[in-house]
Amino acid sequence: MRMQLQQLRYFVMVAELRHFTQAADEMGVSQPTLSKQIHTLEASLGAPLFERIRGDVTLTVAGQTLLPLAQRMIADADAARDAVADIVGVRKGEVRLGATPSLCSSLVPAVLRTYTSDHPGIQLHVSEGSSQDLIDSLLAHGLDLALIVQPEHGVDPGLDAIELLRESLVVASVLDGPPPTVARQLDLIELRHTPMVMFRTGYDIRDVTIQACERAGFSPKFAVEGGEMDAVLAFVEAGLGVALVPSMVLANRPLLRATPLAPPGMRRTIALAQRKGSVLPHAAAALREVIIEHIAAGELPAGVRAL
């Protein structure tokens, strides 16, 4: 007997939910039907895929081995289906794009405006998260593309990434309050007594900010912490403190002042990532081209440079 794609879909759904009844509901079939297909798959492979102990469903060693292969086969089959559908003129489909919150509030809206005007029938799914969360989602086949902050050590070997932008970090402060420095540029040490608004744990900029302050010889003083990008900017607008942020997010924040850092400053590289060797669906490939073309057009705010 041979494995069938639908059997693999059932297997992946059970593996992800760890529950046969919930998986059957998600797949729109009865639980006995799903269980029968799983048993047929196990028989064709000659090994059990799940252990069922007192209601708990866990993967066997065979199941753990099959899972990433099954996810890849399903993704490739879906990509092939979408590509063929596009070729014969069916202009519909979906794209799953991930981006960090700072990019979702700055670069992504303009890109998606262009994309949706050219491809109105495509359904867009946008996920916000830290760069590491987005990388994990890409590797788990949860995203087609992701705009990430490229780690200093490079991206995961399971990904392909193209560097798009290099962006400066600046100190954001409320415009109608005193500036954080009397000079044109600010040395970080000048913030040693200044309350700072800090991002939540796990946020890309949080660790960068703390490490930079410690290298400058002080531990930052937090006025409030735990927010996402929009919340942090709103707290700064309320005069609660200053924040170290990407320059791009201040483009549409008239209540905030951007103060550059003194040389050497702080910069980050934005990259567009996808799974290594994956065949993007036509809709996702088109979005990739729109992102690259948008950057190449050069409509970028101060402090941002295309690569």
PDB file of C-alpha atoms in Angstrom:
ATOM      1  CA  MET A   1       0.000   0.000   0.000  1.00  0.00           C
ATOM      2  CA  ARG A   2       1.064   3.560  -0.661  1.00  0.00           C
ATOM      3  CA  MET A   3       0.814   6.679   1.446  1.00  0.00           C
ATOM      4  CA  GLN A   4      -1.853   9.115   0.344  1.00  0.00           C
ATOM      5  CA  LEU A   5      -1.554  12.889   0.694  1.00  0.00           C
ATOM      6  CA  GLN A   6      -4.840  13.097   2.581  1.00  0.00           C
ATOM      7  CA  GLN A   7      -3.598  10.510   5.082  1.00  0.00           C
ATOM      8  CA  LEU A   8      -0.551  12.692   5.684  1.00  0.00           C
ATOM      9  CA  ARG A   9      -2.823  15.710   6.228  1.00  0.00           C
ATOM     10  CA  TYR A  10      -4.764  13.741   8.856  1.00  0.00           C
ATOM     11  CA  PHE A  11      -1.501  12.643  10.476  1.00  0.00           C
ATOM     12  CA  VAL A  12      -0.101  16.205  10.628  1.00  0.00           C
ATOM     13  CA  MET A  13      -3.334  17.578  12.082  1.00  0.00           C
ATOM     14  CA  VAL A  14      -3.374  14.952  14.858  1.00  0.00           C
ATOM     15  CA  ALA A  15       0.334  15.561  15.511  1.00  0.00           C
ATOM     16  CA  GLU A  16      -0.250  19.302  15.854  1.00  0.00           C
ATOM     17  CA  LEU A  17      -3.383  19.091  18.010  1.00  0.00           C
ATOM     18  CA  ARG A  18      -2.452  15.894  19.888  1.00  0.00           C
ATOM     19  CA  HIS A  19      -6.141  14.986  19.843  1.00  0.00           C
ATOM     20  CA  PHE A  20      -8.003  12.729  17.376  1.00  0.00           C
ATOM     21  CA  THR A  21     -11.493  14.194  17.858  1.00  0.00           C
ATOM     22  CA  GLN A  22     -10.312  17.803  17.523  1.00  0.00           C
ATOM     23  CA  ALA A  23      -8.269  16.867  14.461  1.00  0.00           C
ATOM     24  CA  ALA A  24     -11.318  15.218  12.876  1.00  0.00           C
ATOM     25  CA  ASP A  25     -13.369  18.372  13.504  1.00  0.00           C
ATOM     26  CA  GLU A  26     -10.674  20.539  11.919  1.00  0.00           C
ATOM     27  CA  MET A  27     -10.521  18.268   8.864  1.00  0.00           C
ATOM     28  CA  GLY A  28     -14.310  18.059   8.534  1.00  0.00           C
ATOM     29  CA  VAL A  29     -14.536  14.264   8.881  1.00  0.00           C
ATOM     30  CA  SER A  30     -15.786  11.888  11.525  1.00  0.00           C
ATOM     31  CA  GLN A  31     -13.372  10.675  14.182  1.00  0.00           C
ATOM     32  CA  PRO A  32     -13.716   6.988  13.084  1.00  0.00           C
ATOM     33  CA  THR A  33     -12.893   7.983   9.493  1.00  0.00           C
ATOM     34  CA  LEU A  34      -9.790   9.869  10.570  1.00  0.00           C
ATOM     35  CA  SER A  35      -8.666   7.031  12.872  1.00  0.00           C
ATOM     36  CA  LYS A  36      -9.120   4.496  10.078  1.00  0.00           C
ATOM     37  CA  GLN A  37      -6.967   6.544   7.715  1.00  0.00           C
ATOM     38  CA  ILE A  38      -4.254   6.882  10.377  1.00  0.00           C
ATOM     39  CA  HIS A  39      -4.308   3.111  10.934  1.00  0.00           C
ATOM     40  CA  THR A  40      -4.042   2.576   7.161  1.00  0.00           C
ATOM     41  CA  LEU A  41      -1.052   4.927   7.032  1.00  0.00           C
ATOM     42  CA  GLU A  42       0.606   3.126   9.950  1.00  0.00           C
ATOM     43  CA  ALA A  43       0.036  -0.222   8.217  1.00  0.00           C
ATOM     44  CA  SER A  44       1.594   1.060   4.979  1.00  0.00           C
ATOM     45  CA  LEU A  45       4.640   2.297   6.896  1.00  0.00           C
ATOM     46  CA  GLY A  46       4.915  -0.751   9.101  1.00  0.00           C
ATOM     47  CA  ALA A  47       5.168   1.259  12.325  1.00  0.00           C
ATOM     48  CA  PRO A  48       2.830   2.978  14.796  1.00  0.00           C
ATOM     49  CA  LEU A  49       2.898   6.768  14.616  1.00  0.00           C
ATOM     50  CA  PHE A  50       1.115   7.642  17.870  1.00  0.00           C
ATOM     51  CA  GLU A  51       1.051   6.362  21.420  1.00  0.00           C
ATOM     52  CA  ARG A  52      -2.290   6.639  23.204  1.00  0.00           C
ATOM     53  CA  ILE A  53      -1.904   6.424  26.971  1.00  0.00           C
ATOM     54  CA  ARG A  54      -4.804   7.390  29.251  1.00  0.00           C
ATOM     55  CA  GLY A  55      -6.162   9.908  26.764  1.00  0.00           C
ATOM     56  CA  ASP A  56      -2.777  11.476  25.945  1.00  0.00           C
ATOM     57  CA  VAL A  57      -1.655  11.330  22.327  1.00  0.00           C
ATOM     58  CA  THR A  58       2.096  11.505  21.699  1.00  0.00           C
ATOM     59  CA  LEU A  59       4.273  10.809  18.689  1.00  0.00           C
ATOM     60  CA  THR A  60       6.346   7.652  18.522  1.00  0.00           C
ATOM     61  CA  VAL A  61       9.898   7.814  17.217  1.00  0.00           C
ATOM     62  CA  ALA A  62       8.517   6.882  13.790  1.00  0.00           C
ATOM     63  CA  GLY A  63       5.949   9.671  14.071  1.00  0.00           C
ATOM     64  CA  GLN A  64       8.590  12.211  15.032  1.00  0.00           C
ATOM     65  CA  THR A  65      10.626  11.173  11.999  1.00  0.00           C
ATOM     66  CA  LEU A  66       7.656  11.386   9.633  1.00  0.00           C
ATOM     67  CA  LEU A  67       6.264  14.737  10.833  1.00  0.00           C
ATOM     68  CA  PRO A  68       8.719  17.191   9.181  1.00  0.00           C
ATOM     69  CA  LEU A  69       8.744  15.092   6.004  1.00  0.00           C
ATOM     70  CA  ALA A  70       4.934  15.040   5.877  1.00  0.00           C
ATOM     71  CA  GLN A  71       4.762  18.807   6.480  1.00  0.00           C
ATOM     72  CA  ARG A  72       7.185  19.378   3.615  1.00  0.00           C
ATOM     73  CA  MET A  73       5.284  17.053   1.267  1.00  0.00           C
ATOM     74  CA  ILE A  74       1.990  18.792   2.034  1.00  0.00           C
ATOM     75  CA  ALA A  75       3.527  22.241   1.583  1.00  0.00           C
ATOM     76  CA  ASP A  76       5.090  21.231  -1.738  1.00  0.00           C
ATOM     77  CA  ALA A  77       1.802  19.707  -2.927  1.00  0.00           C
ATOM     78  CA  ASP A  78      -0.095  22.873  -1.966  1.00  0.00           C
ATOM     79  CA  ALA A  79       2.509  25.014  -3.720  1.00  0.00           C
ATOM     80  CA  ALA A  80       2.215  22.899  -6.858  1.00  0.00           C
ATOM     81  CA  ARG A  81      -1.574  23.122  -6.784  1.00  0.00           C
ATOM     82  CA  ASP A  82      -1.512  26.903  -6.354  1.00  0.00           C
ATOM     83  CA  ALA A  83       1.082  27.369  -9.080  1.00  0.00           C
ATOM     84  CA  VAL A  84      -0.910  25.306 -11.585  1.00  0.00           C
ATOM     85  CA  ALA A  85      -4.128  27.107 -10.640  1.00  0.00           C
ATOM     86  CA  ASP A  86      -2.475  30.456 -11.305  1.00  0.00           C
ATOM     87  CA  ILE A  87      -1.138  29.292 -14.659  1.00  0.00           C
ATOM     88  CA  VAL A  88      -4.598  28.341 -15.880  1.00  0.00           C
ATOM     89  CA  GLY A  89      -5.950  31.717 -14.815  1.00  0.00           C
ATOM     90  CA  VAL A  90      -7.426  31.161 -11.359  1.00  0.00           C
ATOM     91  CA  ARG A  91      -6.412  34.385  -9.626  1.00  0.00           C
ATOM     92  CA  LYS A  92      -7.048  33.389  -6.064  1.00  0.00           C
ATOM     93  CA  GLY A  93      -5.090  31.911  -3.223  1.00  0.00           C
ATOM     94  CA  GLU A  94      -3.502  33.047  -0.015  1.00  0.00           C
ATOM     95  CA  VAL A  95      -0.191  34.309   1.284  1.00  0.00           C
ATOM     96  CA  ARG A  96       1.112  33.971   4.835  1.00  0.00           C
ATOM     97  CA  LEU A  97       3.496  36.805   5.642  1.00  0.00           C
ATOM     98  CA  GLY A  98       5.262  37.312   8.953  1.00  0.00           C
ATOM     99  CA  ALA A  99       6.878  40.547  10.111  1.00  0.00           C
ATOM    100  CA  THR A 100       8.178  42.092  13.298  1.00  0.00           C
ATOM    101  CA  PRO A 101       5.815  44.633  14.936  1.00  0.00           C
ATOM    102  CA  SER A 102       8.039  47.570  13.967  1.00  0.00           C
ATOM    103  CA  LEU A 103       7.881  46.527  10.301  1.00  0.00           C
ATOM    104  CA  CYS A 104       4.128  45.871  10.511  1.00  0.00           C
ATOM    105  CA  SER A 105       3.638  49.480  11.571  1.00  0.00           C
ATOM    106  CA  SER A 106       5.993  50.991   8.987  1.00  0.00           C
ATOM    107  CA  LEU A 107       7.045  49.070   5.870  1.00  0.00           C
ATOM    108  CA  VAL A 108       4.341  46.406   5.538  1.00  0.00           C
ATOM    109  CA  PRO A 109       1.218  48.602   5.061  1.00  0.00           C
ATOM    110  CA  ALA A 110       2.650  50.368   1.997  1.00  0.00           C
ATOM    111  CA  VAL A 111       3.816  47.061   0.509  1.00  0.00           C
ATOM    112  CA  LEU A 112       0.423  45.411   1.009  1.00  0.00           C
ATOM    113  CA  ARG A 113      -1.402  48.414  -0.482  1.00  0.00           C
ATOM    114  CA  THR A 114       0.536  47.924  -3.715  1.00  0.00           C
ATOM    115  CA  TYR A 115       0.143  44.151  -3.634  1.00  0.00           C
ATOM    116  CA  THR A 116      -3.628  44.118  -3.063  1.00  0.00           C
ATOM    117  CA  SER A 117      -4.221  46.645  -5.839  1.00  0.00           C
ATOM    118  CA  ASP A 118      -2.429  44.303  -8.268  1.00  0.00           C
ATOM    119  CA  HIS A 119      -3.792  41.047  -6.800  1.00  0.00           C
ATOM    120  CA  PRO A 120      -7.246  41.781  -5.333  1.00  0.00           C
ATOM    121  CA  GLY A 121      -8.273  38.126  -5.220  1.00  0.00           C
ATOM    122  CA  ILE A 122      -5.438  36.994  -2.954  1.00  0.00           C
ATOM    123  CA  GLN A 123      -6.193  36.495   0.740  1.00  0.00           C
ATOM    124  CA  LEU A 124      -3.471  37.852   3.006  1.00  0.00           C
ATOM    125  CA  HIS A 125      -2.580  36.486   6.423  1.00  0.00           C
ATOM    126  CA  VAL A 126      -0.126  38.645   8.381  1.00  0.00           C
ATOM    127  CA  SER A 127       1.507  37.414  11.581  1.00  0.00           C
ATOM    128  CA  GLU A 128       3.354  39.702  13.995  1.00  0.00           C
ATOM    129  CA  GLY A 129       6.118  38.321  16.157  1.00  0.00           C
ATOM    130  CA  SER A 130       9.721  38.486  17.200  1.00  0.00           C
ATOM    131  CA  SER A 131      12.277  37.494  14.578  1.00  0.00           C
ATOM    132  CA  GLN A 132      12.927  34.178  16.324  1.00  0.00           C
ATOM    133  CA  ASP A 133       9.204  33.379  16.496  1.00  0.00           C
ATOM    134  CA  LEU A 134       8.869  34.150  12.787  1.00  0.00           C
ATOM    135  CA  ILE A 135      11.880  31.984  11.953  1.00  0.00           C
ATOM    136  CA  ASP A 136      10.343  29.124  13.941  1.00  0.00           C
ATOM    137  CA  SER A 137       7.040  29.572  12.060  1.00  0.00           C
ATOM    138  CA  LEU A 138       8.814  29.512   8.706  1.00  0.00           C
ATOM    139  CA  LEU A 139      10.639  26.310   9.578  1.00  0.00           C
ATOM    140  CA  ALA A 140       7.367  24.745  10.780  1.00  0.00           C
ATOM    141  CA  HIS A 141       5.673  25.651   7.461  1.00  0.00           C
ATOM    142  CA  GLY A 142       3.393  28.157   9.190  1.00  0.00           C
ATOM    143  CA  LEU A 143       4.522  31.056   6.967  1.00  0.00           C
ATOM    144  CA  ASP A 144       5.491  31.519   3.335  1.00  0.00           C
ATOM    145  CA  LEU A 145       7.653  34.622   3.852  1.00  0.00           C
ATOM    146  CA  ALA A 146       8.905  36.644   6.792  1.00  0.00           C
ATOM    147  CA  LEU A 147      10.481  40.064   7.215  1.00  0.00           C
ATOM    148  CA  ILE A 148      12.939  39.603  10.062  1.00  0.00           C
ATOM    149  CA  VAL A 149      15.776  41.355  11.809  1.00  0.00           C
ATOM    150  CA  GLN A 150      18.757  39.341  10.634  1.00  0.00           C
ATOM    151  CA  PRO A 151      20.708  37.897  13.571  1.00  0.00           C
ATOM    152  CA  GLU A 152      24.370  38.874  13.809  1.00  0.00           C
ATOM    153  CA  HIS A 153      25.373  35.223  13.398  1.00  0.00           C
ATOM    154  CA  GLY A 154      23.228  34.863  10.258  1.00  0.00           C
ATOM    155  CA  VAL A 155      19.922  33.150   9.617  1.00  0.00           C
ATOM    156  CA  ASP A 156      19.049  29.528  10.331  1.00  0.00           C
ATOM    157  CA  PRO A 157      20.634  27.136   7.782  1.00  0.00           C
ATOM    158  CA  GLY A 158      17.141  25.929   6.921  1.00  0.00           C
ATOM    159  CA  LEU A 159      16.278  29.343   5.473  1.00  0.00           C
ATOM    160  CA  ASP A 160      17.200  31.457   2.484  1.00  0.00           C
ATOM    161  CA  ALA A 161      17.283  35.208   3.189  1.00  0.00           C
ATOM    162  CA  ILE A 162      17.928  38.299   1.127  1.00  0.00           C
ATOM    163  CA  GLU A 163      19.105  41.425   2.922  1.00  0.00           C
ATOM    164  CA  LEU A 164      16.827  44.374   2.115  1.00  0.00           C
ATOM    165  CA  LEU A 165      17.502  47.297   4.435  1.00  0.00           C
ATOM    166  CA  ARG A 166      19.912  48.665   6.966  1.00  0.00           C
ATOM    167  CA  GLU A 167      18.136  50.801   9.548  1.00  0.00           C
ATOM    168  CA  SER A 168      19.448  53.101  12.264  1.00  0.00           C
ATOM    169  CA  LEU A 169      18.108  53.039  15.798  1.00  0.00           C
ATOM    170  CA  VAL A 170      17.228  56.420  17.287  1.00  0.00           C
ATOM    171  CA  VAL A 171      16.077  57.747  20.646  1.00  0.00           C
ATOM    172  CA  ALA A 172      12.372  58.614  20.583  1.00  0.00           C
ATOM    173  CA  SER A 173      11.135  61.329  22.952  1.00  0.00           C
ATOM    174  CA  VAL A 174       7.983  63.440  23.187  1.00  0.00           C
ATOM    175  CA  LEU A 175       8.252  66.529  20.971  1.00  0.00           C
ATOM    176  CA  ASP A 176       6.776  69.021  23.437  1.00  0.00           C
ATOM    177  CA  GLY A 177       9.155  67.949  26.209  1.00  0.00           C
ATOM    178  CA  PRO A 178      12.857  68.662  26.759  1.00  0.00           C
ATOM    179  CA  PRO A 179      15.181  66.907  24.281  1.00  0.00           C
ATOM    180  CA  PRO A 180      17.268  64.023  25.646  1.00  0.00           C
ATOM    181  CA  THR A 181      20.463  65.928  24.762  1.00  0.00           C
ATOM    182  CA  VAL A 182      21.494  69.471  23.916  1.00  0.00           C
ATOM    183  CA  ALA A 183      23.766  68.153  21.172  1.00  0.00           C
ATOM    184  CA  ARG A 184      22.714  67.120  17.646  1.00  0.00           C
ATOM    185  CA  GLN A 185      23.540  63.495  18.453  1.00  0.00           C
ATOM    186  CA  LEU A 186      23.253  61.588  21.700  1.00  0.00           C
ATOM    187  CA  ASP A 187      25.786  59.439  23.516  1.00  0.00           C
ATOM    188  CA  LEU A 188      24.013  56.564  25.252  1.00  0.00           C
ATOM    189  CA  ILE A 189      25.678  57.431  28.563  1.00  0.00           C
ATOM    190  CA  GLU A 190      23.515  60.582  28.604  1.00  0.00           C
ATOM    191  CA  LEU A 191      20.503  58.336  29.258  1.00  0.00           C
ATOM    192  CA  ARG A 192      21.889  56.862  32.466  1.00  0.00           C
ATOM    193  CA  HIS A 193      19.472  58.926  34.608  1.00  0.00           C
ATOM    194  CA  THR A 194      16.643  59.128  32.060  1.00  0.00           C
ATOM    195  CA  PRO A 195      13.561  56.907  32.500  1.00  0.00           C
ATOM    196  CA  MET A 196      13.180  54.551  29.542  1.00  0.00           C
ATOM    197  CA  VAL A 197      10.139  52.815  28.090  1.00  0.00           C
ATOM    198  CA  MET A 198      11.166  49.216  27.493  1.00  0.00           C
ATOM    199  CA  PHE A 199       9.758  46.516  25.251  1.00  0.00           C
ATOM    200  CA  ARG A 200       8.507  43.187  26.538  1.00  0.00           C
ATOM    201  CA  THR A 201      10.827  40.254  27.161  1.00  0.00           C
ATOM    202  CA  GLY A 202      11.612  38.424  23.912  1.00  0.00           C
ATOM    203  CA  TYR A 203      11.303  41.562  21.783  1.00  0.00           C
ATOM    204  CA  ASP A 204      14.221  42.032  19.372  1.00  0.00           C
ATOM    205  CA  ILE A 205      15.121  45.558  20.474  1.00  0.00           C
ATOM    206  CA  ARG A 206      14.909  44.906  24.213  1.00  0.00           C
ATOM    207  CA  ASP A 207      18.086  42.831  24.459  1.00  0.00           C
ATOM    208  CA  VAL A 208      19.915  45.117  22.023  1.00  0.00           C
ATOM    209  CA  THR A 209      19.051  48.183  24.116  1.00  0.00           C
ATOM    210  CA  ILE A 210      20.035  46.642  27.447  1.00  0.00           C
ATOM    211  CA  GLN A 211      23.329  45.321  26.069  1.00  0.00           C
ATOM    212  CA  ALA A 212      24.180  48.687  24.475  1.00  0.00           C
ATOM    213  CA  CYS A 213      23.489  50.539  27.720  1.00  0.00           C
ATOM    214  CA  GLU A 214      25.615  48.103  29.696  1.00  0.00           C
ATOM    215  CA  ARG A 215      28.471  48.536  27.209  1.00  0.00           C
ATOM    216  CA  ALA A 216      28.136  52.285  27.737  1.00  0.00           C
ATOM    217  CA  GLY A 217      28.620  51.715  31.461  1.00  0.00           C
ATOM    218  CA  PHE A 218      25.153  51.793  33.019  1.00  0.00           C
ATOM    219  CA  SER A 219      21.987  49.758  33.539  1.00  0.00           C
ATOM    220  CA  PRO A 220      18.917  51.435  32.013  1.00  0.00           C
ATOM    221  CA  LYS A 221      16.251  52.832  34.333  1.00  0.00           C
ATOM    222  CA  PHE A 222      12.813  51.563  33.292  1.00  0.00           C
ATOM    223  CA  ALA A 223       9.802  53.844  33.649  1.00  0.00           C
ATOM    224  CA  VAL A 224       7.499  51.179  32.210  1.00  0.00           C
ATOM    225  CA  GLU A 225       8.160  47.920  30.400  1.00  0.00           C
ATOM    226  CA  GLY A 226       6.330  45.064  28.725  1.00  0.00           C
ATOM    227  CA  GLY A 227       4.792  46.728  25.661  1.00  0.00           C
ATOM    228  CA  GLU A 228       4.677  46.030  21.946  1.00  0.00           C
ATOM    229  CA  MET A 229       5.794  48.712  19.463  1.00  0.00           C
ATOM    230  CA  ASP A 230       2.547  50.718  19.349  1.00  0.00           C
ATOM    231  CA  ALA A 231       2.248  50.670  23.128  1.00  0.00           C
ATOM    232  CA  VAL A 232       5.864  51.751  23.619  1.00  0.00           C
ATOM    233  CA  LEU A 233       5.445  54.688  21.228  1.00  0.00           C
ATOM    234  CA  ALA A 234       2.202  55.692  22.926  1.00  0.00           C
ATOM    235  CA  PHE A 235       3.915  55.624  26.336  1.00  0.00           C
ATOM    236  CA  VAL A 236       6.675  57.864  24.988  1.00  0.00           C
ATOM    237  CA  GLU A 237       4.047  60.224  23.542  1.00  0.00           C
ATOM    238  CA  ALA A 238       2.503  60.382  27.015  1.00  0.00           C
ATOM    239  CA  GLY A 239       5.824  61.603  28.380  1.00  0.00           C
ATOM    240  CA  LEU A 240       6.578  58.507  30.468  1.00  0.00           C
ATOM    241  CA  GLY A 241      10.137  58.211  29.164  1.00  0.00           C
ATOM    242  CA  VAL A 242      12.284  57.767  26.075  1.00  0.00           C
ATOM    243  CA  ALA A 243      12.784  54.628  23.985  1.00  0.00           C
ATOM    244  CA  LEU A 244      15.359  53.277  21.578  1.00  0.00           C
ATOM    245  CA  VAL A 245      13.431  52.437  18.390  1.00  0.00           C
ATOM    246  CA  PRO A 246      13.988  51.830  14.654  1.00  0.00           C
ATOM    247  CA  SER A 247      13.932  55.138  12.804  1.00  0.00           C
ATOM    248  CA  MET A 248      11.304  53.860  10.362  1.00  0.00           C
ATOM    249  CA  VAL A 249       8.536  53.644  12.994  1.00  0.00           C
ATOM    250  CA  LEU A 250       8.644  57.408  13.648  1.00  0.00           C
ATOM    251  CA  ALA A 251       7.717  58.379  10.080  1.00  0.00           C
ATOM    252  CA  ASN A 252       4.033  58.908  10.994  1.00  0.00           C
ATOM    253  CA  ARG A 253       4.456  59.966  14.626  1.00  0.00           C
ATOM    254  CA  PRO A 254       4.346  63.800  14.592  1.00  0.00           C
ATOM    255  CA  LEU A 255       4.232  63.965  18.409  1.00  0.00           C
ATOM    256  CA  LEU A 256       7.635  62.315  18.729  1.00  0.00           C
ATOM    257  CA  ARG A 257      11.187  63.553  18.236  1.00  0.00           C
ATOM    258  CA  ALA A 258      13.947  61.348  16.793  1.00  0.00           C
ATOM    259  CA  THR A 259      17.443  61.946  18.157  1.00  0.00           C
ATOM    260  CA  PRO A 260      20.284  60.159  16.334  1.00  0.00           C
ATOM    261  CA  LEU A 261      22.926  58.268  18.279  1.00  0.00           C
ATOM    262  CA  ALA A 262      26.521  59.445  18.156  1.00  0.00           C
ATOM    263  CA  PRO A 263      28.934  57.311  16.087  1.00  0.00           C
ATOM    264  CA  PRO A 264      29.255  54.427  15.768  1.00  0.00           C
ATOM    265  CA  GLY A 265      25.514  54.405  16.417  1.00  0.00           C
ATOM    266  CA  MET A 266      23.327  51.309  16.307  1.00  0.00           C
ATOM    267  CA  ARG A 267      21.917  49.647  13.211  1.00  0.00           C
ATOM    268  CA  ARG A 268      20.004  46.535  12.273  1.00  0.00           C
ATOM    269  CA  THR A 269      19.601  44.630   9.020  1.00  0.00           C
ATOM    270  CA  ILE A 270      16.155  43.697   7.720  1.00  0.00           C
ATOM    271  CA  ALA A 271      15.969  40.534   5.604  1.00  0.00           C
ATOM    272  CA  LEU A 272      13.240  38.714   3.693  1.00  0.00           C
ATOM    273  CA  ALA A 273      13.350  35.000   4.547  1.00  0.00           C
ATOM    274  CA  GLN A 274      11.779  31.808   3.247  1.00  0.00           C
ATOM    275  CA  ARG A 275      12.436  28.102   3.690  1.00  0.00           C
ATOM    276  CA  LYS A 276      15.549  26.915   1.874  1.00  0.00           C
ATOM    277  CA  GLY A 277      14.674  25.101  -1.322  1.00  0.00           C
ATOM    278  CA  SER A 278      10.933  25.719  -1.012  1.00  0.00           C
ATOM    279  CA  VAL A 279       8.820  26.434  -4.076  1.00  0.00           C
ATOM    280  CA  LEU A 280       6.757  29.501  -3.260  1.00  0.00           C
ATOM    281  CA  PRO A 281       3.125  29.541  -4.416  1.00  0.00           C
ATOM    282  CA  HIS A 282       2.596  32.045  -7.205  1.00  0.00           C
ATOM    283  CA  ALA A 283       0.828  34.484  -4.883  1.00  0.00           C
ATOM    284  CA  ALA A 284       3.695  34.401  -2.371  1.00  0.00           C
ATOM    285  CA  ALA A 285       6.312  34.743  -5.110  1.00  0.00           C
ATOM    286  CA  ALA A 286       4.454  37.811  -6.400  1.00  0.00           C
ATOM    287  CA  LEU A 287       4.456  39.354  -2.925  1.00  0.00           C
ATOM    288  CA  ARG A 288       8.185  38.691  -2.658  1.00  0.00           C
ATOM    289  CA  GLU A 289       8.730  40.638  -5.873  1.00  0.00           C
ATOM    290  CA  VAL A 290       6.533  43.525  -4.673  1.00  0.00           C
ATOM    291  CA  ILE A 291       8.562  43.786  -1.444  1.00  0.00           C
ATOM    292  CA  ILE A 292      11.862  43.809  -3.319  1.00  0.00           C
ATOM    293  CA  GLU A 293      10.589  46.350  -5.879  1.00  0.00           C
ATOM    294  CA  HIS A 294       9.238  48.608  -3.119  1.00  0.00           C
ATOM    295  CA  ILE A 295      12.645  48.710  -1.467  1.00  0.00           C
ATOM    296  CA  ALA A 296      14.396  49.281  -4.801  1.00  0.00           C
ATOM    297  CA  ALA A 297      12.097  52.247  -5.529  1.00  0.00           C
ATOM    298  CA  GLY A 298      13.821  54.048  -2.675  1.00  0.00           C
ATOM    299  CA  GLU A 299      10.743  55.491  -0.936  1.00  0.00           C
ATOM    300  CA  LEU A 300      12.334  55.099   2.481  1.00  0.00           C
ATOM    301  CA  PRO A 301      12.432  57.377   5.531  1.00  0.00           C
ATOM    302  CA  ALA A 302      15.563  58.977   6.942  1.00  0.00           C
ATOM    303  CA  GLY A 303      17.919  56.568   8.654  1.00  0.00           C
ATOM    304  CA  VAL A 304      16.962  53.668   6.370  1.00  0.00           C
ATOM    305  CA  ARG A 305      19.179  52.498   3.508  1.00  0.00           C
ATOM    306  CA  ALA A 306      18.404  49.874   0.876  1.00  0.00           C
ATOM    307  CA  LEU A 307      20.992  47.118   0.425  1.00  0.00           C
TER     308      LEU A 307
END
